[in-house]
Amino acid sequence: MTEKPVFYSIGAAATKLGLHRVLLNQRVADGQQAPDALLAATSKNRPDQPVWTAETLEHWGKADPGEPTVYYTTNAAIKYLGIPAPTFNMHRRTKQDIPADAHVMRSATGEPQPVWTAESLDEWHKEVRAMVSEPRKPRSLAVYAPADAAALMNITRTAFEKMLNERPMQADLVTLDTAPELAWTGKHLDAWATDGDVPIKRRKPKAMTYYSEDEAPKLLGVTRAEFAKLMRSSPLPPEALVVSPAAHAWSKDTLAQWHVAATGRDGAK
């Protein structure tokens, strides 16, 4: 049986090499030694983290490990698969049916942490998908742009914008069409008007409905991991931006058309 590799993170590698972490970071940035593997980032704003084997550390600056394999830590694996953290951890710790592909030392003396490849995670997820699938009830975000917000309150758009200038209100969403607009939920608008003691009669114009990147997979009947893969192979520019928590968003029709084009299957409910 092949022994599973053990890698050292930048901090553990610095200790093992007897260097300050800042100095090692600089040497890595200068390309002094290529990594043996990469740990997938858990945020879009962060790069993948380089890691090395003990053998490479012993021959620092001379080893040629080739193309690095990308591994997923526990948090990165949970995000990649799009399943609840307690579910993944229960399978990992209690059922022990997600064997690690490798381990990473975060410090020179700490316990090695398990990591997995995307292929292993995908294979495991297929086997237990029925038990760990996410709920298939997507939650849309219904919002009103200024014209419809004014109609909702039965006032003119000019009157609405005047009120907005006097009492600013944080938007819930920003549309990204040719003329971007702020938009708000009915609940937010109602609370804003009530706080301002505005005597208005509310109409019921049709709200714009969007699905965030967390809810879109449920609408299409796929996991977040599958949605992310489709998005990488067939990028779909966002139609709107949800303000809090920040997320891309699309309409149901746009998602349905994109899914058919990307997979040849109709997934939207």
Short mmCIF file of N, CA and C in Angstrom, two decimals, residues 83-241:
data_model
loop_
_atom_site.label_atom_id
_atom_site.label_comp_id
_atom_site.label_asym_id
_atom_site.label_seq_id
_atom_site.Cartn_x
_atom_site.Cartn_y
_atom_site.Cartn_z
N ILE A 83 -22.24 21.14 0.98
CA ILE A 83 -23.05 20.42 1.95
C ILE A 83 -22.81 21.01 3.34
N PRO A 84 -23.72 20.78 4.28
CA PRO A 84 -23.54 21.34 5.63
C PRO A 84 -22.29 20.80 6.31
N ALA A 85 -21.60 21.66 7.03
CA ALA A 85 -20.37 21.27 7.73
C ALA A 85 -20.60 20.11 8.71
N PRO A 86 -21.69 20.12 9.51
CA PRO A 86 -21.91 18.99 10.44
C PRO A 86 -22.04 17.65 9.72
N THR A 87 -22.65 17.67 8.53
CA THR A 87 -22.81 16.43 7.77
C THR A 87 -21.46 15.89 7.33
N PHE A 88 -20.63 16.77 6.77
CA PHE A 88 -19.31 16.33 6.31
C PHE A 88 -18.46 15.84 7.47
N ASN A 89 -18.48 16.59 8.57
CA ASN A 89 -17.66 16.22 9.72
C ASN A 89 -18.13 14.93 10.37
N MET A 90 -19.45 14.69 10.33
CA MET A 90 -19.98 13.44 10.88
C MET A 90 -19.46 12.25 10.07
N HIS A 91 -19.47 12.38 8.76
CA HIS A 91 -18.96 11.29 7.91
C HIS A 91 -17.46 11.12 8.08
N ARG A 92 -16.75 12.25 8.24
CA ARG A 92 -15.29 12.18 8.35
C ARG A 92 -14.84 11.59 9.69
N ARG A 93 -15.48 12.03 10.77
CA ARG A 93 -15.01 11.63 12.10
C ARG A 93 -15.69 10.38 12.64
N THR A 94 -17.01 10.28 12.42
CA THR A 94 -17.76 9.16 13.00
C THR A 94 -17.80 7.96 12.07
N LYS A 95 -18.26 8.18 10.86
CA LYS A 95 -18.35 7.07 9.90
C LYS A 95 -17.01 6.75 9.26
N GLN A 96 -16.14 7.73 9.24
CA GLN A 96 -14.79 7.56 8.67
C GLN A 96 -14.83 6.98 7.26
N ASP A 97 -15.77 7.48 6.46
CA ASP A 97 -15.89 6.96 5.09
C ASP A 97 -15.36 7.96 4.05
N ILE A 98 -14.55 8.94 4.52
CA ILE A 98 -13.91 9.86 3.59
C ILE A 98 -12.40 9.80 3.84
N PRO A 99 -11.74 8.74 3.44
CA PRO A 99 -10.30 8.62 3.71
C PRO A 99 -9.52 9.75 3.05
N ALA A 100 -8.57 10.28 3.80
CA ALA A 100 -7.76 11.40 3.30
C ALA A 100 -6.83 10.92 2.19
N ASP A 101 -6.55 11.80 1.24
CA ASP A 101 -5.59 11.51 0.18
C ASP A 101 -4.19 11.90 0.60
N ALA A 102 -4.10 12.81 1.56
CA ALA A 102 -2.80 13.27 2.06
C ALA A 102 -3.04 13.98 3.38
N HIS A 103 -1.97 14.43 4.02
CA HIS A 103 -2.09 15.19 5.26
C HIS A 103 -1.18 16.41 5.19
N VAL A 104 -1.57 17.43 5.94
CA VAL A 104 -0.80 18.69 5.96
C VAL A 104 -0.43 19.03 7.39
N MET A 105 0.83 19.37 7.58
CA MET A 105 1.31 19.85 8.87
C MET A 105 1.19 21.37 8.88
N ARG A 106 0.38 21.88 9.80
CA ARG A 106 0.22 23.33 9.91
C ARG A 106 1.33 23.94 10.77
N SER A 107 1.89 23.12 11.66
CA SER A 107 3.03 23.53 12.47
C SER A 107 3.98 22.34 12.55
N ALA A 108 5.20 22.60 12.91
CA ALA A 108 6.21 21.54 12.91
C ALA A 108 5.91 20.46 13.93
N THR A 109 5.13 20.78 14.97
CA THR A 109 4.87 19.80 16.04
C THR A 109 3.40 19.44 16.19
N GLY A 110 2.54 20.04 15.39
CA GLY A 110 1.10 19.79 15.53
C GLY A 110 0.65 18.50 14.88
N GLU A 111 -0.66 18.25 14.98
CA GLU A 111 -1.25 17.05 14.37
C GLU A 111 -1.46 17.29 12.87
N PRO A 112 -1.13 16.31 12.04
CA PRO A 112 -1.38 16.47 10.60
C PRO A 112 -2.88 16.52 10.30
N GLN A 113 -3.27 17.39 9.40
CA GLN A 113 -4.68 17.57 9.03
C GLN A 113 -4.97 16.89 7.69
N PRO A 114 -6.13 16.21 7.58
CA PRO A 114 -6.46 15.52 6.33
C PRO A 114 -6.81 16.48 5.20
N VAL A 115 -6.47 16.10 3.99
CA VAL A 115 -6.84 16.85 2.79
C VAL A 115 -7.24 15.86 1.70
N TRP A 116 -8.02 16.35 0.72
CA TRP A 116 -8.56 15.48 -0.32
C TRP A 116 -8.42 16.13 -1.68
N THR A 117 -8.40 15.30 -2.72
CA THR A 117 -8.44 15.81 -4.09
C THR A 117 -9.89 15.99 -4.49
N ALA A 118 -10.12 16.78 -5.53
CA ALA A 118 -11.49 16.99 -6.03
C ALA A 118 -12.09 15.66 -6.51
N GLU A 119 -11.25 14.83 -7.12
CA GLU A 119 -11.74 13.54 -7.63
C GLU A 119 -12.27 12.66 -6.50
N SER A 120 -11.55 12.60 -5.40
CA SER A 120 -11.98 11.79 -4.26
C SER A 120 -13.28 12.33 -3.66
N LEU A 121 -13.35 13.64 -3.53
CA LEU A 121 -14.56 14.26 -2.97
C LEU A 121 -15.76 14.01 -3.87
N ASP A 122 -15.56 14.13 -5.18
CA ASP A 122 -16.67 13.89 -6.12
C ASP A 122 -17.16 12.44 -6.03
N GLU A 123 -16.22 11.51 -5.96
CA GLU A 123 -16.58 10.09 -5.89
C GLU A 123 -17.33 9.78 -4.60
N TRP A 124 -16.85 10.32 -3.50
CA TRP A 124 -17.54 10.11 -2.21
C TRP A 124 -18.94 10.71 -2.24
N HIS A 125 -19.05 11.90 -2.80
CA HIS A 125 -20.35 12.59 -2.82
C HIS A 125 -21.37 11.83 -3.65
N LYS A 126 -20.92 11.22 -4.73
CA LYS A 126 -21.85 10.43 -5.56
C LYS A 126 -22.41 9.27 -4.76
N GLU A 127 -21.58 8.66 -3.94
CA GLU A 127 -22.00 7.47 -3.19
C GLU A 127 -22.99 7.80 -2.08
N VAL A 128 -22.87 8.96 -1.49
CA VAL A 128 -23.74 9.29 -0.35
C VAL A 128 -24.66 10.47 -0.65
N ARG A 129 -24.81 10.80 -1.93
CA ARG A 129 -25.55 12.01 -2.30
C ARG A 129 -26.97 12.02 -1.75
N ALA A 130 -27.61 10.90 -1.76
CA ALA A 130 -29.00 10.86 -1.28
C ALA A 130 -29.09 11.27 0.18
N MET A 131 -28.03 11.02 0.94
CA MET A 131 -28.06 11.34 2.37
C MET A 131 -27.64 12.77 2.67
N VAL A 132 -26.85 13.36 1.78
CA VAL A 132 -26.32 14.68 2.10
C VAL A 132 -26.79 15.78 1.16
N SER A 133 -27.72 15.49 0.24
CA SER A 133 -28.18 16.51 -0.68
C SER A 133 -28.81 17.68 0.06
N GLU A 134 -28.68 18.82 -0.52
CA GLU A 134 -29.26 20.02 0.08
C GLU A 134 -30.76 20.07 -0.18
N PRO A 135 -31.50 20.80 0.64
CA PRO A 135 -32.93 20.97 0.38
C PRO A 135 -33.13 21.59 -1.00
N ARG A 136 -34.18 21.18 -1.68
CA ARG A 136 -34.41 21.65 -3.04
C ARG A 136 -35.46 22.77 -3.09
N LYS A 137 -35.56 23.57 -2.07
CA LYS A 137 -36.51 24.67 -2.05
C LYS A 137 -35.75 25.99 -2.11
N PRO A 138 -35.51 26.48 -3.31
CA PRO A 138 -34.74 27.73 -3.43
C PRO A 138 -35.51 28.93 -2.91
N ARG A 139 -34.80 29.86 -2.33
CA ARG A 139 -35.41 31.10 -1.85
C ARG A 139 -34.99 32.24 -2.76
N SER A 140 -35.96 32.82 -3.43
CA SER A 140 -35.66 33.94 -4.31
C SER A 140 -35.66 35.23 -3.51
N LEU A 141 -35.09 36.26 -4.10
CA LEU A 141 -35.08 37.58 -3.49
C LEU A 141 -35.94 38.48 -4.35
N ALA A 142 -37.12 38.88 -3.84
CA ALA A 142 -38.04 39.74 -4.57
C ALA A 142 -37.75 41.19 -4.19
N VAL A 143 -37.45 42.01 -5.19
CA VAL A 143 -37.06 43.39 -4.93
C VAL A 143 -37.78 44.35 -5.87
N TYR A 144 -37.76 45.62 -5.49
CA TYR A 144 -38.40 46.69 -6.26
C TYR A 144 -37.38 47.77 -6.59
N ALA A 145 -37.24 48.08 -7.87
CA ALA A 145 -36.41 49.20 -8.30
C ALA A 145 -37.18 50.50 -8.00
N PRO A 146 -36.55 51.68 -8.13
CA PRO A 146 -37.22 52.92 -7.73
C PRO A 146 -38.62 53.14 -8.29
N ALA A 147 -38.82 52.87 -9.59
CA ALA A 147 -40.15 53.11 -10.17
C ALA A 147 -41.20 52.23 -9.52
N ASP A 148 -40.87 50.95 -9.32
CA ASP A 148 -41.82 50.03 -8.71
C ASP A 148 -41.95 50.27 -7.21
N ALA A 149 -40.86 50.71 -6.57
CA ALA A 149 -40.93 51.04 -5.16
C ALA A 149 -41.89 52.21 -4.94
N ALA A 150 -41.82 53.20 -5.85
CA ALA A 150 -42.74 54.34 -5.77
C ALA A 150 -44.17 53.87 -5.99
N ALA A 151 -44.36 52.97 -6.97
CA ALA A 151 -45.71 52.45 -7.23
C ALA A 151 -46.24 51.66 -6.05
N LEU A 152 -45.32 50.93 -5.40
CA LEU A 152 -45.70 50.16 -4.22
C LEU A 152 -46.27 51.08 -3.14
N MET A 153 -45.73 52.27 -3.05
CA MET A 153 -46.16 53.24 -2.04
C MET A 153 -47.25 54.18 -2.56
N ASN A 154 -47.60 54.04 -3.86
CA ASN A 154 -48.62 54.88 -4.48
C ASN A 154 -48.22 56.35 -4.47
N ILE A 155 -46.93 56.59 -4.76
CA ILE A 155 -46.43 57.95 -4.90
C ILE A 155 -45.63 58.01 -6.20
N THR A 156 -45.27 59.21 -6.61
CA THR A 156 -44.49 59.34 -7.84
C THR A 156 -43.04 58.96 -7.58
N ARG A 157 -42.35 58.64 -8.66
CA ARG A 157 -40.93 58.31 -8.51
C ARG A 157 -40.14 59.51 -7.99
N THR A 158 -40.54 60.70 -8.46
CA THR A 158 -39.86 61.92 -8.00
C THR A 158 -40.02 62.08 -6.49
N ALA A 159 -41.24 61.83 -6.00
CA ALA A 159 -41.49 61.94 -4.55
C ALA A 159 -40.68 60.89 -3.78
N PHE A 160 -40.61 59.68 -4.36
CA PHE A 160 -39.85 58.61 -3.71
C PHE A 160 -38.37 58.98 -3.62
N GLU A 161 -37.82 59.48 -4.73
CA GLU A 161 -36.40 59.82 -4.75
C GLU A 161 -36.09 60.99 -3.82
N LYS A 162 -37.04 61.92 -3.68
CA LYS A 162 -36.86 63.01 -2.74
C LYS A 162 -36.79 62.48 -1.30
N MET A 163 -37.71 61.55 -0.99
CA MET A 163 -37.71 60.93 0.34
C MET A 163 -36.41 60.17 0.57
N LEU A 164 -35.93 59.51 -0.49
CA LEU A 164 -34.70 58.71 -0.37
C LEU A 164 -33.49 59.60 -0.12
N ASN A 165 -33.48 60.78 -0.74
CA ASN A 165 -32.38 61.71 -0.50
C ASN A 165 -32.40 62.24 0.93
N GLU A 166 -33.62 62.44 1.46
CA GLU A 166 -33.75 62.96 2.82
C GLU A 166 -33.45 61.90 3.86
N ARG A 167 -33.83 60.66 3.54
CA ARG A 167 -33.62 59.55 4.48
C ARG A 167 -33.03 58.37 3.72
N PRO A 168 -31.71 58.35 3.51
CA PRO A 168 -31.07 57.28 2.73
C PRO A 168 -31.41 55.89 3.27
N MET A 169 -31.55 54.95 2.35
CA MET A 169 -31.88 53.57 2.71
C MET A 169 -30.93 52.63 1.95
N GLN A 170 -30.25 51.75 2.67
CA GLN A 170 -29.33 50.81 2.02
C GLN A 170 -30.08 49.87 1.10
N ALA A 171 -29.55 49.70 -0.10
CA ALA A 171 -30.19 48.81 -1.07
C ALA A 171 -30.00 47.34 -0.68
N ASP A 172 -30.92 46.50 -1.13
CA ASP A 172 -30.79 45.05 -0.93
C ASP A 172 -30.15 44.39 -2.13
N LEU A 173 -30.22 45.08 -3.29
CA LEU A 173 -29.70 44.50 -4.53
C LEU A 173 -29.39 45.63 -5.50
N VAL A 174 -28.42 45.39 -6.40
CA VAL A 174 -28.10 46.33 -7.47
C VAL A 174 -28.19 45.60 -8.79
N THR A 175 -29.04 46.08 -9.69
CA THR A 175 -29.14 45.45 -11.00
C THR A 175 -27.92 45.81 -11.83
N LEU A 176 -27.57 44.94 -12.79
CA LEU A 176 -26.36 45.16 -13.59
C LEU A 176 -26.67 45.24 -15.08
N ASP A 177 -27.84 45.79 -15.42
CA ASP A 177 -28.17 45.94 -16.84
C ASP A 177 -27.55 47.23 -17.37
N THR A 178 -28.03 47.72 -18.53
CA THR A 178 -27.41 48.90 -19.14
C THR A 178 -27.54 50.15 -18.27
N ALA A 179 -28.59 50.21 -17.46
CA ALA A 179 -28.77 51.33 -16.53
C ALA A 179 -28.95 50.77 -15.12
N PRO A 180 -27.85 50.47 -14.43
CA PRO A 180 -27.94 49.86 -13.09
C PRO A 180 -28.81 50.66 -12.14
N GLU A 181 -29.58 49.94 -11.34
CA GLU A 181 -30.46 50.59 -10.37
C GLU A 181 -30.37 49.88 -9.02
N LEU A 182 -30.62 50.66 -7.98
CA LEU A 182 -30.75 50.07 -6.65
C LEU A 182 -32.13 49.47 -6.53
N ALA A 183 -32.26 48.46 -5.67
CA ALA A 183 -33.57 47.84 -5.47
C ALA A 183 -33.68 47.39 -4.01
N TRP A 184 -34.93 47.29 -3.53
CA TRP A 184 -35.19 46.96 -2.12
C TRP A 184 -36.30 45.93 -2.01
N THR A 185 -36.27 45.16 -0.94
CA THR A 185 -37.36 44.22 -0.69
C THR A 185 -38.58 44.99 -0.19
N GLY A 186 -39.77 44.39 -0.35
CA GLY A 186 -40.99 45.02 0.13
C GLY A 186 -40.95 45.22 1.64
N LYS A 187 -40.37 44.26 2.35
CA LYS A 187 -40.28 44.35 3.81
C LYS A 187 -39.41 45.53 4.22
N HIS A 188 -38.30 45.72 3.51
CA HIS A 188 -37.40 46.82 3.80
C HIS A 188 -38.08 48.16 3.51
N LEU A 189 -38.76 48.24 2.37
CA LEU A 189 -39.46 49.48 2.01
C LEU A 189 -40.55 49.81 3.01
N ASP A 190 -41.28 48.78 3.44
CA ASP A 190 -42.37 49.00 4.39
C ASP A 190 -41.83 49.54 5.72
N ALA A 191 -40.73 48.94 6.20
CA ALA A 191 -40.15 49.39 7.46
C ALA A 191 -39.60 50.81 7.33
N TRP A 192 -39.03 51.12 6.19
CA TRP A 192 -38.47 52.45 5.95
C TRP A 192 -39.57 53.50 5.94
N ALA A 193 -40.68 53.20 5.27
CA ALA A 193 -41.80 54.14 5.21
C ALA A 193 -42.44 54.31 6.58
N THR A 194 -42.57 53.21 7.31
CA THR A 194 -43.17 53.26 8.65
C THR A 194 -42.33 54.09 9.60
N ASP A 195 -41.00 53.90 9.53
CA ASP A 195 -40.09 54.67 10.40
C ASP A 195 -40.20 56.16 10.11
N GLY A 196 -40.49 56.49 8.84
CA GLY A 196 -40.59 57.90 8.48
C GLY A 196 -41.98 58.46 8.67
N ASP A 197 -42.88 57.61 9.19
CA ASP A 197 -44.26 58.02 9.43
C ASP A 197 -44.88 58.60 8.16
N VAL A 198 -44.69 57.87 7.06
CA VAL A 198 -45.22 58.31 5.77
C VAL A 198 -46.60 57.70 5.54
N PRO A 199 -47.66 58.53 5.43
CA PRO A 199 -49.01 58.01 5.21
C PRO A 199 -49.19 57.63 3.74
N ILE A 200 -49.02 56.38 3.40
CA ILE A 200 -49.10 55.94 2.01
C ILE A 200 -50.05 54.76 1.86
N LYS A 201 -50.59 54.63 0.68
CA LYS A 201 -51.41 53.47 0.33
C LYS A 201 -50.58 52.61 -0.60
N ARG A 202 -50.42 51.37 -0.25
CA ARG A 202 -49.55 50.50 -1.03
C ARG A 202 -50.30 49.78 -2.15
N ARG A 203 -49.74 49.86 -3.34
CA ARG A 203 -50.24 49.04 -4.44
C ARG A 203 -49.45 47.74 -4.45
N LYS A 204 -49.62 46.94 -5.48
CA LYS A 204 -48.87 45.69 -5.56
C LYS A 204 -48.29 45.49 -6.96
N PRO A 205 -47.29 46.30 -7.33
CA PRO A 205 -46.60 46.05 -8.60
C PRO A 205 -45.81 44.76 -8.50
N LYS A 206 -45.53 44.17 -9.64
CA LYS A 206 -44.80 42.91 -9.64
C LYS A 206 -43.34 43.15 -9.30
N ALA A 207 -42.83 42.39 -8.33
CA ALA A 207 -41.44 42.54 -7.93
C ALA A 207 -40.52 41.82 -8.91
N MET A 208 -39.28 42.28 -8.99
CA MET A 208 -38.25 41.55 -9.74
C MET A 208 -37.74 40.44 -8.84
N THR A 209 -37.56 39.26 -9.41
CA THR A 209 -37.14 38.10 -8.61
C THR A 209 -35.79 37.59 -9.07
N TYR A 210 -34.88 37.47 -8.11
CA TYR A 210 -33.53 36.98 -8.42
C TYR A 210 -33.16 35.82 -7.49
N TYR A 211 -32.21 35.01 -7.96
CA TYR A 211 -31.69 33.89 -7.17
C TYR A 211 -30.19 34.08 -7.01
N SER A 212 -29.74 34.07 -5.77
CA SER A 212 -28.31 34.25 -5.49
C SER A 212 -27.55 32.98 -5.88
N GLU A 213 -26.22 33.06 -5.83
CA GLU A 213 -25.40 31.90 -6.19
C GLU A 213 -25.56 30.75 -5.20
N ASP A 214 -26.10 31.01 -4.02
CA ASP A 214 -26.39 29.94 -3.07
C ASP A 214 -27.73 29.27 -3.37
N GLU A 215 -28.68 30.04 -3.89
CA GLU A 215 -30.02 29.51 -4.15
C GLU A 215 -30.19 29.00 -5.57
N ALA A 216 -29.40 29.51 -6.51
CA ALA A 216 -29.52 29.09 -7.91
C ALA A 216 -29.34 27.58 -8.10
N PRO A 217 -28.36 26.93 -7.42
CA PRO A 217 -28.23 25.48 -7.59
C PRO A 217 -29.49 24.72 -7.20
N LYS A 218 -30.16 25.16 -6.14
CA LYS A 218 -31.39 24.50 -5.71
C LYS A 218 -32.49 24.65 -6.76
N LEU A 219 -32.56 25.84 -7.36
CA LEU A 219 -33.55 26.08 -8.41
C LEU A 219 -33.32 25.14 -9.59
N LEU A 220 -32.05 24.89 -9.91
CA LEU A 220 -31.71 24.05 -11.06
C LEU A 220 -31.64 22.57 -10.73
N GLY A 221 -31.74 22.23 -9.44
CA GLY A 221 -31.70 20.83 -9.05
C GLY A 221 -30.32 20.22 -9.10
N VAL A 222 -29.29 21.03 -8.80
CA VAL A 222 -27.91 20.53 -8.77
C VAL A 222 -27.27 20.94 -7.45
N THR A 223 -26.14 20.33 -7.14
CA THR A 223 -25.42 20.72 -5.92
C THR A 223 -24.62 21.99 -6.22
N ARG A 224 -24.14 22.62 -5.15
CA ARG A 224 -23.32 23.82 -5.34
C ARG A 224 -22.02 23.48 -6.05
N ALA A 225 -21.50 22.28 -5.80
CA ALA A 225 -20.27 21.86 -6.47
C ALA A 225 -20.50 21.73 -7.98
N GLU A 226 -21.63 21.12 -8.36
CA GLU A 226 -21.95 20.98 -9.78
C GLU A 226 -22.20 22.34 -10.42
N PHE A 227 -22.86 23.21 -9.68
CA PHE A 227 -23.13 24.56 -10.19
C PHE A 227 -21.82 25.30 -10.42
N ALA A 228 -20.88 25.17 -9.48
CA ALA A 228 -19.59 25.84 -9.60
C ALA A 228 -18.83 25.32 -10.82
N LYS A 229 -18.90 24.01 -11.06
CA LYS A 229 -18.20 23.43 -12.22
C LYS A 229 -18.79 23.95 -13.52
N LEU A 230 -20.14 24.01 -13.58
CA LEU A 230 -20.79 24.53 -14.78
C LEU A 230 -20.43 26.00 -14.99
N MET A 231 -20.34 26.73 -13.90
CA MET A 231 -20.02 28.16 -14.01
C MET A 231 -18.59 28.35 -14.52
N ARG A 232 -17.69 27.42 -14.14
CA ARG A 232 -16.31 27.52 -14.63
C ARG A 232 -16.24 27.18 -16.12
N SER A 233 -17.01 26.18 -16.55
CA SER A 233 -16.95 25.76 -17.95
C SER A 233 -17.79 26.65 -18.86
N SER A 234 -18.88 27.21 -18.32
CA SER A 234 -19.75 28.09 -19.10
C SER A 234 -20.12 29.31 -18.26
N PRO A 235 -19.20 30.27 -18.11
CA PRO A 235 -19.45 31.41 -17.22
C PRO A 235 -20.73 32.17 -17.57
N LEU A 236 -21.47 32.55 -16.54
CA LEU A 236 -22.70 33.31 -16.71
C LEU A 236 -22.55 34.63 -15.96
N PRO A 237 -22.43 35.75 -16.67
CA PRO A 237 -22.28 37.04 -15.98
C PRO A 237 -23.49 37.31 -15.08
N PRO A 238 -23.27 37.87 -13.90
CA PRO A 238 -24.40 38.15 -13.00
C PRO A 238 -25.30 39.23 -13.56
N GLU A 239 -26.59 39.12 -13.29
CA GLU A 239 -27.54 40.15 -13.68
C GLU A 239 -27.73 41.18 -12.58
N ALA A 240 -27.35 40.79 -11.36
CA ALA A 240 -27.52 41.68 -10.23
C ALA A 240 -26.54 41.28 -9.13
N LEU A 241 -26.37 42.18 -8.18
CA LEU A 241 -25.52 41.92 -7.02
C LEU A 241 -26.36 42.06 -5.76
#
